[in-house]
mmCIF file of C-alpha atoms in Angstrom:
data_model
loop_
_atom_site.group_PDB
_atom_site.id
_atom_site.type_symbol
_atom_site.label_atom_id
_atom_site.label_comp_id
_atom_site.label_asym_id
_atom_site.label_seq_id
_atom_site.Cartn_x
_atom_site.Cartn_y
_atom_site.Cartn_z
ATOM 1 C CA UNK A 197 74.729 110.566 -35.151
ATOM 2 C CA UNK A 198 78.292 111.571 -35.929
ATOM 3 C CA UNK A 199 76.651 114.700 -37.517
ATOM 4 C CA UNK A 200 74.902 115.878 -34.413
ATOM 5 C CA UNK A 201 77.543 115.474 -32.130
ATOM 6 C CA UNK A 202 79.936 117.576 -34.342
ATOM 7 C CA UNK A 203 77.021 120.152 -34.224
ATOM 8 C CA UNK A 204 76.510 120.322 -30.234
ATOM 9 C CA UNK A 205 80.349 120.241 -30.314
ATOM 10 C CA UNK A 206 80.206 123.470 -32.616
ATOM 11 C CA UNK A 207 77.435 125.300 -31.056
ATOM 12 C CA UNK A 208 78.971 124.623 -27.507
ATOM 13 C CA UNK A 209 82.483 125.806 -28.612
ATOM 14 C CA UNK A 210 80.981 128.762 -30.032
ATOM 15 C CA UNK A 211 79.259 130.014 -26.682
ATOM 16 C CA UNK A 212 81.947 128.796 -24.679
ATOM 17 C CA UNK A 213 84.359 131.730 -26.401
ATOM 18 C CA UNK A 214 81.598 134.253 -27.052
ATOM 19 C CA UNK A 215 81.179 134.223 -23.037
ATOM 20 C CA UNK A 216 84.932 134.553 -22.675
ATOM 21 C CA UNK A 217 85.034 137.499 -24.927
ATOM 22 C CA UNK A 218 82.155 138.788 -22.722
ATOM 23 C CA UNK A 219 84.348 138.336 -19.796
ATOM 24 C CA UNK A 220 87.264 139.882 -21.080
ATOM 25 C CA UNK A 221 85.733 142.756 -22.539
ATOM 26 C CA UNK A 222 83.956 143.030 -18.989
ATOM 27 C CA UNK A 223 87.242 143.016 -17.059
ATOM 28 C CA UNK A 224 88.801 145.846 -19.147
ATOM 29 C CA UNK A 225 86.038 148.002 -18.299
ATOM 30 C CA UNK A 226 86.724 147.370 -15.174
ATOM 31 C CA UNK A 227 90.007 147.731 -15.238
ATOM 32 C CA UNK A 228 89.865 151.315 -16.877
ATOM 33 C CA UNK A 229 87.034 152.387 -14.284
ATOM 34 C CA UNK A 230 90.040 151.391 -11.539
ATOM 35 C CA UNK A 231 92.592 153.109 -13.293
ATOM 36 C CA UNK A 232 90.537 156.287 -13.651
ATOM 37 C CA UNK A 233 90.584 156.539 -9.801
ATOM 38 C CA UNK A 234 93.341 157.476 -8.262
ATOM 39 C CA UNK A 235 93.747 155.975 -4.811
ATOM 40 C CA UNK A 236 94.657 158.285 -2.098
ATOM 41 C CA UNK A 237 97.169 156.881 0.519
ATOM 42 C CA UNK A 238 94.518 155.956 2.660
ATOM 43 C CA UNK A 239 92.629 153.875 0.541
ATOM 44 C CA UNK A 240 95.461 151.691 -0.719
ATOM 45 C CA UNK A 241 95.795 148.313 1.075
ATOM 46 C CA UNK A 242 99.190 147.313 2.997
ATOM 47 C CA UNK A 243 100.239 144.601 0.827
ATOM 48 C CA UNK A 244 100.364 147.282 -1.942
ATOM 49 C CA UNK A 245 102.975 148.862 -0.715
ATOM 50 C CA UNK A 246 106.068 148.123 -2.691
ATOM 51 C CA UNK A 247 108.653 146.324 -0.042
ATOM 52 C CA UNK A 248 108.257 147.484 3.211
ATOM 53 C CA UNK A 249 104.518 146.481 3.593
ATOM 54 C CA UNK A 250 105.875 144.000 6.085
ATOM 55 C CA UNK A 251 107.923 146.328 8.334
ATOM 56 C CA UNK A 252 104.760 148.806 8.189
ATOM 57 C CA UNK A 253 102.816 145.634 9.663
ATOM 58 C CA UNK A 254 105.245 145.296 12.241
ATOM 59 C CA UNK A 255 104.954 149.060 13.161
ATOM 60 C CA UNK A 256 101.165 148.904 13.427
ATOM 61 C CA UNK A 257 100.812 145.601 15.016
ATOM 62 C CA UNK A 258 101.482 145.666 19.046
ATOM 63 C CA UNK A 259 101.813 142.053 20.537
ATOM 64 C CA UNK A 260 101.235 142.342 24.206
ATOM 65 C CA UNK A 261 101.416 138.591 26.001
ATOM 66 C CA UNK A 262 100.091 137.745 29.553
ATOM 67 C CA UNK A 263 96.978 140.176 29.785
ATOM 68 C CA UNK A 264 94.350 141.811 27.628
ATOM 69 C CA UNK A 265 94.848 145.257 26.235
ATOM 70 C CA UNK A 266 93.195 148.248 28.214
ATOM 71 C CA UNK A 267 90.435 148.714 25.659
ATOM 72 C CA UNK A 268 88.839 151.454 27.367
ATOM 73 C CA UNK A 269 91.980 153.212 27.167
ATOM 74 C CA UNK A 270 92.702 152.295 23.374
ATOM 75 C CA UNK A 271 89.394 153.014 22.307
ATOM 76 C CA UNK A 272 88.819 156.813 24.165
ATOM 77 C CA UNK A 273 92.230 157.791 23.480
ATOM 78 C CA UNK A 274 91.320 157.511 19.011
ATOM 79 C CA UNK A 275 90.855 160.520 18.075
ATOM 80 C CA UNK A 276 88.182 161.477 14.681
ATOM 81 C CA UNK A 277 84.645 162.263 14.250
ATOM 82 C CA UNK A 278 83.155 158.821 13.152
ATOM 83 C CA UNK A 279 85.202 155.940 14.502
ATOM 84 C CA UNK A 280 83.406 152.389 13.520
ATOM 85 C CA UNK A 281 84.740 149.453 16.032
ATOM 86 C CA UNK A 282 84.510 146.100 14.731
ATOM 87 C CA UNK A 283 84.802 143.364 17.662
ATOM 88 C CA UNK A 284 85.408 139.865 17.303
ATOM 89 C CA UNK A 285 86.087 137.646 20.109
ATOM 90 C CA UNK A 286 84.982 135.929 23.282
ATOM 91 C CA UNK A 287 81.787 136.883 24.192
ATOM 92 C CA UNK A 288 83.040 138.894 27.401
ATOM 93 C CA UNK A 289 85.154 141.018 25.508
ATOM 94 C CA UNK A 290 82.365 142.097 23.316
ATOM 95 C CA UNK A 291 80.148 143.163 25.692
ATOM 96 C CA UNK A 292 83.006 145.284 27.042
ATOM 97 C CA UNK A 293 83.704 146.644 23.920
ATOM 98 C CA UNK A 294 80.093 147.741 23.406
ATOM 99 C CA UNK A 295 79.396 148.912 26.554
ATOM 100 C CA UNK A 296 82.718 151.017 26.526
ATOM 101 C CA UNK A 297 80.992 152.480 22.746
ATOM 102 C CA UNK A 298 77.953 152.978 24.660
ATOM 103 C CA UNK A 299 79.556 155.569 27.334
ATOM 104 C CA UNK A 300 78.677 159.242 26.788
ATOM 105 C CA UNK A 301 82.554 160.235 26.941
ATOM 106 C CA UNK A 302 82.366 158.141 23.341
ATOM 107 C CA UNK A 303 80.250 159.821 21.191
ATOM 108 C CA UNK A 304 82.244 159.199 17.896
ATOM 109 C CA UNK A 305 82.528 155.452 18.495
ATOM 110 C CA UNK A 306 80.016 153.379 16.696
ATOM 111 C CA UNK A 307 80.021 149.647 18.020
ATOM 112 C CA UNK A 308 79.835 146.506 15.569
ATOM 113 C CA UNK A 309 79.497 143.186 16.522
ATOM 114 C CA UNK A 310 81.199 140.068 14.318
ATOM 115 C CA UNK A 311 80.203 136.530 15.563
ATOM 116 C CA UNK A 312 81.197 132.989 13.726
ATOM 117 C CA UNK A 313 79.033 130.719 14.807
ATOM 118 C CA UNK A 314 78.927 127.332 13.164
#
């Protein structure tokens, strides 16, 4: 009995680090595939900005308190060939963000709907 738990002990240790191996070997590769790529400014997230990452937050975040945002103004005045506009929200506010996508004066904005419903 002793004898065949020392073997399922064994065999179990010895898959248990041959899959870490695996894993490791499998996250270099990965790692040099990332390396090999070098990210433009635009595909680099915020937090990866050394320091400042909060005060460039700041700078792109406007907080405006007592009334919604003019959408229709925010959203015809970006400027680009292929805009894609995510909206999540109150129903009422995503209809108005689609229909606004929907106008002909918005040809490069391309409408997206998120919803979290439980």
């Amino acid at each position: 009995m002793f004898l065949v738990c020392c073997s399922i002990f064994v065999v179990s240790s010895a898959v248990f680090i041959w899959c870490k191996i695996q894993n490791a070997n499998e996250g270099n590769q990965i790692q040099n595939v990332e390396v090999a790529a070098t990210p433009t400014i635009d595909d680099r997230e915020l937090e990866s900005f050394p320091l400042h990452h909060e005060s460039l937050i700041a700078q792109a975040t406007q907080v405006q308190y007592g009334t919604r945002p003019d959408l229709k103004k925010i959203l015809l005045e970006c400027k680009g060939s292929d805009i894609g506009v995510l909206a999540c929200g109150p129903r009422k506010m995503r209809h108005e963000v689609a229909k606004i996508c929907s106008l002909g004066s918005a040809q490069n904005l391309h409408f997206e709907s998120i919803s979290f419903n439980w």
